[in-house]
Amino acid sequence: MEHPPDGAPPIARGGTATGHRPPSPGAAGETEFRLLGPVGLHDGTTGAGIVPSGSKQRALLSALVLHADQLLSVDRLTEELWGDRPPANSQNALQAHVARLRRLLPEPGERSAGHEWISTLPTGYQLSLGPATTDVERFQRLSALGRAAVSTDPGYAVRLLRHALSLWRGPALQDSRLGPLCTSEADRLEEHRLTALESLYEASLRCAQHGQITGELEKLTIDHPLRERFYDLLMVALYRGGRQAEALGVYERARRRLVEVLGIEPGPALRARMEAVLNHAPDLSVPPHLLPRGEPATLSEALELGGEIARLQRRIDELSRSQDALVRRYDSMVAHLAHTAAEPAVP
């Protein structure tokens, strides 16, 4: 049994099931900052969710958490909250936002007695996570483990990647992207999410789950019409489902979209996939060892099948004994006939 990092529930290796349990906020008493969706935090001591009330408070918290244990200067934070139009008293306004944020953060638990969340330094502010966690860190660790397992243990990879993606509750840093720090980080996290999705569906195809993911991939090609990898994966899923014509139609749809928006043809990988579908390339088919084997679905069915096998074996034994008796009788008859033929005739 594998134990994912940062309080995630155990995930068993092997198999191809895609079920997963909801993510745990972390160890008991541990605070978790949540940035993959609406910005806030989970107080592990009380179990309460805490959400800053205004967009500037959320942007300030996001910037400090994303750069935890690093100094963020007053100038960078001012630009993050107000852009190129700061108020006349921007330094005092920033101090007021920091003070309100300090009051909002939970009291340190027993494991972190005396811990101070936000420190005031000569040129800016710094947030210290201490024993707290972030959903961003959990997502990155789980998705990295999942991507690494795609080729060696795709069933395990599916579990890890679905668990990692379940941490997302909406767009990263939702309603908190006021300045360059949060905007660039949100874009980076979204790219990581899409990469995790690509790895998830590649692992799913390796587990012969093409029928289960076709609808999800259809939606992704609509939501991300310029991302060729989703078209590629969808073509494989459709082809394996016996839908060659639709798979070729997906290529044409991708080509039209890329030409219309970017003025370019599909890349070599997608073109190669189209040729493979057109020519029924053997490597597109489901590997033989992943084809359904008609195994018993329940214990009672297995016991019944075992009984049938035992009855068949007894019948085989009976037939074998009958065959032996017939062979002995035949040999005796042949020997008798041979002996009779060898005796001289009586005059």
mmCIF file of C-alpha atoms in Angstrom:
data_model
loop_
_atom_site.group_PDB
_atom_site.id
_atom_site.type_symbol
_atom_site.label_atom_id
_atom_site.label_comp_id
_atom_site.label_asym_id
_atom_site.label_seq_id
_atom_site.Cartn_x
_atom_site.Cartn_y
_atom_site.Cartn_z
ATOM 1 C CA MET A 1 0.000 0.000 0.000
ATOM 2 C CA GLU A 2 1.394 3.377 -1.019
ATOM 3 C CA HIS A 3 1.076 6.456 1.184
ATOM 4 C CA PRO A 4 0.960 9.685 -0.818
ATOM 5 C CA PRO A 5 2.563 12.720 0.803
ATOM 6 C CA ASP A 6 0.984 15.437 2.910
ATOM 7 C CA GLY A 7 -1.899 13.545 4.436
ATOM 8 C CA ALA A 8 -3.352 12.048 1.256
ATOM 9 C CA PRO A 9 -5.108 8.705 1.842
ATOM 10 C CA PRO A 10 -3.298 5.466 1.009
ATOM 11 C CA ILE A 11 -3.434 4.492 -2.655
ATOM 12 C CA ALA A 12 -2.889 0.858 -3.580
ATOM 13 C CA ARG A 13 -0.467 -0.013 -6.346
ATOM 14 C CA GLY A 14 -1.586 -2.110 -9.300
ATOM 15 C CA GLY A 15 -5.015 -2.595 -10.904
ATOM 16 C CA THR A 16 -6.863 -0.253 -13.185
ATOM 17 C CA ALA A 17 -9.722 1.101 -11.077
ATOM 18 C CA THR A 18 -10.108 4.864 -11.128
ATOM 19 C CA GLY A 19 -11.973 5.338 -7.848
ATOM 20 C CA HIS A 20 -10.491 7.664 -5.259
ATOM 21 C CA ARG A 21 -11.427 9.087 -1.911
ATOM 22 C CA PRO A 22 -11.853 12.810 -1.305
ATOM 23 C CA PRO A 23 -8.606 14.534 -0.383
ATOM 24 C CA SER A 24 -7.793 14.949 3.280
ATOM 25 C CA PRO A 25 -6.844 18.459 4.410
ATOM 26 C CA GLY A 26 -3.741 17.053 6.080
ATOM 27 C CA ALA A 27 -2.788 15.646 9.421
ATOM 28 C CA ALA A 28 -4.975 16.415 12.429
ATOM 29 C CA GLY A 29 -4.304 19.898 13.765
ATOM 30 C CA GLU A 30 -2.485 20.955 10.584
ATOM 31 C CA THR A 31 -3.445 24.101 8.716
ATOM 32 C CA GLU A 32 -3.646 23.939 4.926
ATOM 33 C CA PHE A 33 -3.599 26.956 2.633
ATOM 34 C CA ARG A 34 -5.809 26.399 -0.403
ATOM 35 C CA LEU A 35 -5.068 28.126 -3.693
ATOM 36 C CA LEU A 36 -6.452 25.654 -6.261
ATOM 37 C CA GLY A 37 -9.811 27.369 -6.536
ATOM 38 C CA PRO A 38 -11.231 30.049 -4.239
ATOM 39 C CA VAL A 39 -8.382 31.235 -2.008
ATOM 40 C CA GLY A 40 -8.622 30.444 1.689
ATOM 41 C CA LEU A 41 -7.343 28.089 4.335
ATOM 42 C CA HIS A 42 -8.441 25.133 6.423
ATOM 43 C CA ASP A 43 -7.838 25.430 10.181
ATOM 44 C CA GLY A 44 -6.781 21.923 11.171
ATOM 45 C CA THR A 45 -7.378 22.603 14.878
ATOM 46 C CA THR A 46 -11.002 23.724 14.631
ATOM 47 C CA GLY A 47 -11.881 22.242 11.235
ATOM 48 C CA ALA A 48 -13.110 25.659 10.101
ATOM 49 C CA GLY A 49 -12.634 27.127 6.650
ATOM 50 C CA ILE A 50 -11.312 30.688 6.549
ATOM 51 C CA VAL A 51 -11.788 32.905 3.490
ATOM 52 C CA PRO A 52 -10.479 36.493 3.303
ATOM 53 C CA SER A 53 -13.382 38.804 2.544
ATOM 54 C CA GLY A 54 -11.915 41.055 -0.155
ATOM 55 C CA SER A 55 -10.002 40.461 -3.369
ATOM 56 C CA LYS A 56 -6.989 42.437 -2.111
ATOM 57 C CA GLN A 57 -6.861 40.373 1.085
ATOM 58 C CA ARG A 58 -7.012 37.175 -0.981
ATOM 59 C CA ALA A 59 -4.352 38.433 -3.404
ATOM 60 C CA LEU A 60 -2.084 39.391 -0.497
ATOM 61 C CA LEU A 61 -2.505 35.974 1.126
ATOM 62 C CA SER A 62 -1.904 34.219 -2.212
ATOM 63 C CA ALA A 63 1.271 36.157 -2.934
ATOM 64 C CA LEU A 64 2.678 35.518 0.533
ATOM 65 C CA VAL A 65 1.842 31.793 0.476
ATOM 66 C CA LEU A 66 3.183 31.286 -3.054
ATOM 67 C CA HIS A 67 6.460 32.884 -1.929
ATOM 68 C CA ALA A 68 6.460 31.375 1.566
ATOM 69 C CA ASP A 69 9.689 31.825 3.527
ATOM 70 C CA GLN A 70 10.787 34.511 1.056
ATOM 71 C CA LEU A 71 10.839 38.249 1.543
ATOM 72 C CA LEU A 72 8.322 40.127 -0.592
ATOM 73 C CA SER A 73 9.188 43.796 -0.760
ATOM 74 C CA VAL A 74 6.716 46.551 -0.102
ATOM 75 C CA ASP A 75 7.056 47.666 -3.730
ATOM 76 C CA ARG A 76 6.215 44.204 -5.145
ATOM 77 C CA LEU A 77 3.217 43.786 -2.868
ATOM 78 C CA THR A 78 1.999 47.288 -3.669
ATOM 79 C CA GLU A 79 2.195 46.528 -7.389
ATOM 80 C CA GLU A 80 0.387 43.228 -6.791
ATOM 81 C CA LEU A 81 -2.557 44.883 -5.050
ATOM 82 C CA TRP A 82 -2.889 48.193 -6.922
ATOM 83 C CA GLY A 83 -0.886 47.848 -10.139
ATOM 84 C CA ASP A 84 0.391 51.154 -11.514
ATOM 85 C CA ARG A 85 -2.245 53.152 -9.621
ATOM 86 C CA PRO A 86 -1.382 52.800 -5.931
ATOM 87 C CA PRO A 87 -3.143 55.045 -3.405
ATOM 88 C CA ALA A 88 -1.291 58.051 -2.056
ATOM 89 C CA ASN A 89 -0.813 56.299 1.295
ATOM 90 C CA SER A 90 -0.052 52.891 -0.223
ATOM 91 C CA GLN A 91 2.449 51.885 2.486
ATOM 92 C CA ASN A 92 -0.079 52.526 5.253
ATOM 93 C CA ALA A 93 -2.790 50.786 3.235
ATOM 94 C CA LEU A 94 -0.548 47.735 2.790
ATOM 95 C CA GLN A 95 0.200 47.706 6.534
ATOM 96 C CA ALA A 96 -3.530 47.746 7.247
ATOM 97 C CA HIS A 97 -4.135 44.780 4.929
ATOM 98 C CA VAL A 98 -1.304 42.824 6.565
ATOM 99 C CA ALA A 99 -2.692 43.581 10.028
ATOM 100 C CA ARG A 100 -6.164 42.359 9.048
ATOM 101 C CA LEU A 101 -4.660 39.226 7.525
ATOM 102 C CA ARG A 102 -2.720 38.516 10.725
ATOM 103 C CA ARG A 103 -5.951 38.688 12.731
ATOM 104 C CA LEU A 104 -7.648 36.342 10.273
ATOM 105 C CA LEU A 105 -5.042 33.569 10.420
ATOM 106 C CA PRO A 106 -5.635 30.856 13.032
ATOM 107 C CA GLU A 107 -3.766 30.580 16.300
ATOM 108 C CA PRO A 108 -0.769 28.228 16.068
ATOM 109 C CA GLY A 109 -1.500 24.697 17.297
ATOM 110 C CA GLU A 110 0.455 22.678 19.835
ATOM 111 C CA ARG A 111 2.963 21.568 17.217
ATOM 112 C CA SER A 112 3.829 25.164 16.355
ATOM 113 C CA ALA A 113 3.550 27.040 19.642
ATOM 114 C CA GLY A 114 5.064 30.506 19.274
ATOM 115 C CA HIS A 115 4.944 30.357 15.478
ATOM 116 C CA GLU A 116 4.383 33.701 13.770
ATOM 117 C CA TRP A 117 2.666 33.551 10.389
ATOM 118 C CA ILE A 118 3.710 36.918 8.935
ATOM 119 C CA SER A 119 6.928 38.699 9.867
ATOM 120 C CA THR A 120 7.602 42.390 9.235
ATOM 121 C CA LEU A 121 11.096 42.930 7.868
ATOM 122 C CA PRO A 122 12.903 46.201 7.105
ATOM 123 C CA THR A 123 11.920 46.187 3.425
ATOM 124 C CA GLY A 124 8.783 44.045 3.308
ATOM 125 C CA TYR A 125 6.913 41.019 4.636
ATOM 126 C CA GLN A 126 7.469 37.280 4.809
ATOM 127 C CA LEU A 127 5.045 34.444 5.517
ATOM 128 C CA SER A 128 6.372 31.327 7.230
ATOM 129 C CA LEU A 129 4.426 28.109 6.646
ATOM 130 C CA GLY A 130 5.909 26.303 9.631
ATOM 131 C CA PRO A 131 4.110 22.936 9.863
ATOM 132 C CA ALA A 132 1.281 24.100 7.575
ATOM 133 C CA THR A 133 0.758 22.651 4.104
ATOM 134 C CA THR A 134 -0.654 23.894 0.807
ATOM 135 C CA ASP A 135 -2.907 22.165 -1.701
ATOM 136 C CA VAL A 136 -0.494 23.340 -4.401
ATOM 137 C CA GLU A 137 2.341 21.326 -2.873
ATOM 138 C CA ARG A 138 0.131 18.254 -2.481
ATOM 139 C CA PHE A 139 -1.012 18.494 -6.102
ATOM 140 C CA GLN A 140 2.526 18.861 -7.401
ATOM 141 C CA ARG A 141 3.842 15.893 -5.428
ATOM 142 C CA LEU A 142 0.961 13.576 -6.276
ATOM 143 C CA SER A 143 0.975 14.509 -9.954
ATOM 144 C CA ALA A 144 4.754 14.038 -10.172
ATOM 145 C CA LEU A 145 4.416 10.548 -8.685
ATOM 146 C CA GLY A 146 1.565 9.782 -11.071
ATOM 147 C CA ARG A 147 3.417 10.944 -14.175
ATOM 148 C CA ALA A 148 6.447 8.881 -13.183
ATOM 149 C CA ALA A 149 4.293 5.728 -12.920
ATOM 150 C CA VAL A 150 2.443 6.026 -16.272
ATOM 151 C CA SER A 151 4.673 3.628 -18.199
ATOM 152 C CA THR A 152 5.487 1.179 -15.390
ATOM 153 C CA ASP A 153 2.214 0.982 -13.433
ATOM 154 C CA PRO A 154 -0.573 2.820 -15.286
ATOM 155 C CA GLY A 155 -3.320 1.672 -12.922
ATOM 156 C CA TYR A 156 -1.481 3.224 -9.984
ATOM 157 C CA ALA A 157 -0.806 6.335 -12.071
ATOM 158 C CA VAL A 158 -4.539 6.730 -12.781
ATOM 159 C CA ARG A 159 -5.300 6.616 -9.062
ATOM 160 C CA LEU A 160 -2.613 9.153 -8.161
ATOM 161 C CA LEU A 161 -3.458 11.567 -10.955
ATOM 162 C CA ARG A 162 -7.206 11.492 -10.328
ATOM 163 C CA HIS A 163 -6.506 12.138 -6.667
ATOM 164 C CA ALA A 164 -4.185 15.035 -7.497
ATOM 165 C CA LEU A 165 -6.714 16.587 -9.875
ATOM 166 C CA SER A 166 -9.510 16.242 -7.306
ATOM 167 C CA LEU A 167 -7.702 18.881 -5.218
ATOM 168 C CA TRP A 168 -8.761 21.513 -7.760
ATOM 169 C CA ARG A 169 -11.976 23.300 -6.713
ATOM 170 C CA GLY A 170 -11.915 25.821 -9.561
ATOM 171 C CA PRO A 171 -9.369 27.955 -11.450
ATOM 172 C CA ALA A 172 -6.141 28.458 -9.506
ATOM 173 C CA LEU A 173 -6.173 31.623 -7.343
ATOM 174 C CA GLN A 174 -9.791 32.247 -8.272
ATOM 175 C CA ASP A 175 -10.833 35.899 -7.791
ATOM 176 C CA SER A 176 -7.325 36.748 -6.535
ATOM 177 C CA ARG A 177 -5.324 37.473 -9.676
ATOM 178 C CA LEU A 178 -4.829 41.215 -9.397
ATOM 179 C CA GLY A 179 -1.126 41.542 -10.201
ATOM 180 C CA PRO A 180 1.818 39.844 -11.927
ATOM 181 C CA LEU A 181 2.799 37.527 -9.055
ATOM 182 C CA CYS A 182 -0.552 35.748 -8.838
ATOM 183 C CA THR A 183 -1.325 35.957 -12.559
ATOM 184 C CA SER A 184 1.905 34.277 -13.644
ATOM 185 C CA GLU A 185 1.598 31.620 -10.936
ATOM 186 C CA ALA A 186 -2.006 30.875 -11.888
ATOM 187 C CA ASP A 187 -0.952 30.393 -15.515
ATOM 188 C CA ARG A 188 1.870 28.069 -14.448
ATOM 189 C CA LEU A 189 -0.437 25.999 -12.244
ATOM 190 C CA GLU A 190 -3.021 25.711 -15.039
ATOM 191 C CA GLU A 191 -0.323 24.351 -17.350
ATOM 192 C CA HIS A 192 0.603 21.775 -14.687
ATOM 193 C CA ARG A 193 -3.070 20.788 -14.412
ATOM 194 C CA LEU A 194 -3.348 20.234 -18.174
ATOM 195 C CA THR A 195 -0.135 18.198 -18.187
ATOM 196 C CA ALA A 196 -1.526 16.040 -15.367
ATOM 197 C CA LEU A 197 -4.715 15.506 -17.404
ATOM 198 C CA GLU A 198 -2.698 14.413 -20.425
ATOM 199 C CA SER A 199 -0.789 11.920 -18.273
ATOM 200 C CA LEU A 200 -4.022 10.680 -16.689
ATOM 201 C CA TYR A 201 -5.614 9.851 -20.048
ATOM 202 C CA GLU A 202 -2.430 8.285 -21.396
ATOM 203 C CA ALA A 203 -2.376 6.014 -18.339
ATOM 204 C CA SER A 204 -6.092 5.290 -18.793
ATOM 205 C CA LEU A 205 -5.495 4.173 -22.379
ATOM 206 C CA ARG A 206 -2.679 1.921 -21.168
ATOM 207 C CA CYS A 207 -5.281 0.338 -18.863
ATOM 208 C CA ALA A 208 -7.747 -0.196 -21.757
ATOM 209 C CA GLN A 209 -10.197 2.361 -20.293
ATOM 210 C CA HIS A 210 -10.855 4.016 -23.670
ATOM 211 C CA GLY A 211 -14.617 3.653 -23.350
ATOM 212 C CA GLN A 212 -14.626 5.397 -19.965
ATOM 213 C CA ILE A 213 -12.652 8.475 -21.005
ATOM 214 C CA THR A 214 -13.978 9.288 -24.483
ATOM 215 C CA GLY A 215 -16.568 11.764 -23.208
ATOM 216 C CA GLU A 216 -14.045 13.510 -20.949
ATOM 217 C CA LEU A 217 -11.600 13.891 -23.822
ATOM 218 C CA GLU A 218 -14.341 15.234 -26.114
ATOM 219 C CA LYS A 219 -15.003 17.993 -23.599
ATOM 220 C CA LEU A 220 -11.308 18.788 -23.218
ATOM 221 C CA THR A 221 -10.876 19.254 -26.974
ATOM 222 C CA ILE A 222 -13.730 21.775 -26.835
ATOM 223 C CA ASP A 223 -12.396 23.578 -23.752
ATOM 224 C CA HIS A 224 -8.794 23.609 -25.069
ATOM 225 C CA PRO A 225 -9.134 23.605 -28.870
ATOM 226 C CA LEU A 226 -5.476 24.442 -29.546
ATOM 227 C CA ARG A 227 -3.973 21.681 -27.394
ATOM 228 C CA GLU A 228 -3.066 18.935 -29.852
ATOM 229 C CA ARG A 229 -2.360 16.244 -27.258
ATOM 230 C CA PHE A 230 -6.045 16.039 -26.258
ATOM 231 C CA TYR A 231 -7.040 15.461 -29.894
ATOM 232 C CA ASP A 232 -4.351 12.772 -30.146
ATOM 233 C CA LEU A 233 -5.615 10.900 -27.071
ATOM 234 C CA LEU A 234 -9.233 11.202 -28.210
ATOM 235 C CA MET A 235 -8.382 9.696 -31.610
ATOM 236 C CA VAL A 236 -6.831 6.648 -29.922
ATOM 237 C CA ALA A 237 -9.832 6.244 -27.598
ATOM 238 C CA LEU A 238 -12.294 6.421 -30.493
ATOM 239 C CA TYR A 239 -10.270 4.048 -32.677
ATOM 240 C CA ARG A 240 -10.097 1.461 -29.911
ATOM 241 C CA GLY A 241 -13.847 1.766 -29.540
ATOM 242 C CA GLY A 242 -14.298 0.759 -33.189
ATOM 243 C CA ARG A 243 -14.990 4.337 -34.338
ATOM 244 C CA GLN A 244 -12.296 4.893 -36.968
ATOM 245 C CA ALA A 245 -14.298 7.403 -39.030
ATOM 246 C CA GLU A 246 -14.953 9.556 -35.957
ATOM 247 C CA ALA A 247 -11.274 9.396 -35.029
ATOM 248 C CA LEU A 248 -10.354 10.736 -38.468
ATOM 249 C CA GLY A 249 -13.034 13.408 -38.064
ATOM 250 C CA VAL A 250 -11.335 14.558 -34.857
ATOM 251 C CA TYR A 251 -8.120 15.131 -36.820
ATOM 252 C CA GLU A 252 -9.959 17.233 -39.389
ATOM 253 C CA ARG A 253 -11.603 19.263 -36.625
ATOM 254 C CA ALA A 254 -8.217 19.882 -34.998
ATOM 255 C CA ARG A 255 -6.674 20.868 -38.316
ATOM 256 C CA ARG A 256 -9.422 23.372 -39.131
ATOM 257 C CA ARG A 257 -9.160 24.964 -35.703
ATOM 258 C CA LEU A 258 -5.373 25.289 -35.790
ATOM 259 C CA VAL A 259 -5.430 26.785 -39.288
ATOM 260 C CA GLU A 260 -8.209 29.238 -38.406
ATOM 261 C CA VAL A 261 -6.700 30.482 -35.136
ATOM 262 C CA LEU A 262 -2.941 30.075 -35.535
ATOM 263 C CA GLY A 263 -2.506 29.678 -39.283
ATOM 264 C CA ILE A 264 -0.559 26.433 -38.851
ATOM 265 C CA GLU A 265 -1.071 22.769 -39.703
ATOM 266 C CA PRO A 266 -1.128 20.079 -36.983
ATOM 267 C CA GLY A 267 2.265 19.014 -35.691
ATOM 268 C CA PRO A 268 4.079 15.804 -36.655
ATOM 269 C CA ALA A 269 2.738 13.808 -33.695
ATOM 270 C CA LEU A 270 -0.911 14.439 -34.586
ATOM 271 C CA ARG A 271 -0.276 13.853 -38.294
ATOM 272 C CA ALA A 272 1.416 10.546 -37.464
ATOM 273 C CA ARG A 273 -1.586 9.562 -35.370
ATOM 274 C CA MET A 274 -3.921 10.289 -38.289
ATOM 275 C CA GLU A 275 -1.799 8.079 -40.582
ATOM 276 C CA ALA A 276 -1.812 5.303 -37.973
ATOM 277 C CA VAL A 277 -5.615 5.435 -37.662
ATOM 278 C CA LEU A 278 -6.029 5.509 -41.434
ATOM 279 C CA ASN A 279 -3.773 2.457 -41.890
ATOM 280 C CA HIS A 280 -5.007 0.465 -38.865
ATOM 281 C CA ALA A 281 -1.542 0.461 -37.291
ATOM 282 C CA PRO A 282 -1.181 -2.562 -34.956
ATOM 283 C CA ASP A 283 0.207 -0.477 -32.079
ATOM 284 C CA LEU A 284 -3.123 1.394 -31.836
ATOM 285 C CA SER A 285 -4.973 -1.724 -30.699
ATOM 286 C CA VAL A 286 -5.521 -2.667 -27.068
ATOM 287 C CA PRO A 287 -2.638 -4.872 -25.878
ATOM 288 C CA PRO A 288 -3.820 -8.518 -25.743
ATOM 289 C CA HIS A 289 -3.091 -8.890 -22.031
ATOM 290 C CA LEU A 290 -5.566 -6.066 -21.308
ATOM 291 C CA LEU A 291 -8.480 -7.561 -23.242
ATOM 292 C CA PRO A 292 -11.423 -8.779 -21.102
ATOM 293 C CA ARG A 293 -10.965 -12.371 -20.006
ATOM 294 C CA GLY A 294 -14.440 -13.124 -18.716
ATOM 295 C CA GLU A 295 -13.249 -13.697 -15.160
ATOM 296 C CA PRO A 296 -15.886 -14.391 -12.447
ATOM 297 C CA ALA A 297 -17.316 -11.211 -11.039
ATOM 298 C CA THR A 298 -18.291 -12.635 -7.624
ATOM 299 C CA LEU A 299 -17.140 -15.276 -5.148
ATOM 300 C CA SER A 300 -20.301 -17.318 -5.668
ATOM 301 C CA GLU A 301 -19.669 -17.391 -9.431
ATOM 302 C CA ALA A 302 -16.097 -18.493 -8.798
ATOM 303 C CA LEU A 303 -17.273 -21.312 -6.490
ATOM 304 C CA GLU A 304 -19.875 -22.409 -9.034
ATOM 305 C CA LEU A 305 -17.253 -22.433 -11.771
ATOM 306 C CA GLY A 306 -14.968 -24.448 -9.497
ATOM 307 C CA GLY A 307 -17.752 -26.995 -8.998
ATOM 308 C CA GLU A 308 -18.247 -27.302 -12.743
ATOM 309 C CA ILE A 309 -14.533 -27.898 -13.195
ATOM 310 C CA ALA A 310 -14.586 -30.619 -10.504
ATOM 311 C CA ARG A 311 -17.596 -32.331 -12.126
ATOM 312 C CA LEU A 312 -15.893 -32.162 -15.507
ATOM 313 C CA GLN A 313 -12.738 -33.670 -14.054
ATOM 314 C CA ARG A 314 -14.719 -36.546 -12.538
ATOM 315 C CA ARG A 315 -16.357 -37.185 -15.921
ATOM 316 C CA ILE A 316 -12.946 -37.134 -17.591
ATOM 317 C CA ASP A 317 -11.711 -39.688 -15.040
ATOM 318 C CA GLU A 318 -14.728 -41.926 -15.690
ATOM 319 C CA LEU A 319 -14.178 -41.737 -19.448
ATOM 320 C CA SER A 320 -10.514 -42.505 -18.956
ATOM 321 C CA ARG A 321 -11.338 -45.624 -16.926
ATOM 322 C CA SER A 322 -13.859 -46.717 -19.559
ATOM 323 C CA GLN A 323 -11.286 -46.179 -22.256
ATOM 324 C CA ASP A 324 -8.726 -48.290 -20.370
ATOM 325 C CA ALA A 325 -11.270 -51.127 -19.983
ATOM 326 C CA LEU A 326 -12.138 -51.011 -23.684
ATOM 327 C CA VAL A 327 -8.465 -51.031 -24.654
ATOM 328 C CA ARG A 328 -7.818 -54.085 -22.453
ATOM 329 C CA ARG A 329 -10.843 -55.862 -23.914
ATOM 330 C CA TYR A 330 -9.710 -55.025 -27.448
ATOM 331 C CA ASP A 331 -6.176 -56.269 -26.783
ATOM 332 C CA SER A 332 -7.579 -59.493 -25.344
ATOM 333 C CA MET A 333 -9.785 -60.041 -28.390
ATOM 334 C CA VAL A 334 -6.918 -59.375 -30.806
ATOM 335 C CA ALA A 335 -4.659 -61.773 -28.923
ATOM 336 C CA HIS A 336 -7.328 -64.495 -28.910
ATOM 337 C CA LEU A 337 -7.927 -64.088 -32.633
ATOM 338 C CA ALA A 338 -4.219 -64.245 -33.358
ATOM 339 C CA HIS A 339 -3.818 -67.417 -31.255
ATOM 340 C CA THR A 340 -6.784 -69.053 -32.984
ATOM 341 C CA ALA A 341 -5.403 -68.247 -36.428
ATOM 342 C CA ALA A 342 -2.054 -69.798 -35.529
ATOM 343 C CA GLU A 343 -3.485 -73.223 -34.478
ATOM 344 C CA PRO A 344 -3.321 -75.995 -37.180
ATOM 345 C CA ALA A 345 -6.621 -76.978 -38.709
ATOM 346 C CA VAL A 346 -8.123 -80.325 -37.521
ATOM 347 C CA PRO A 347 -8.362 -82.858 -40.468
#
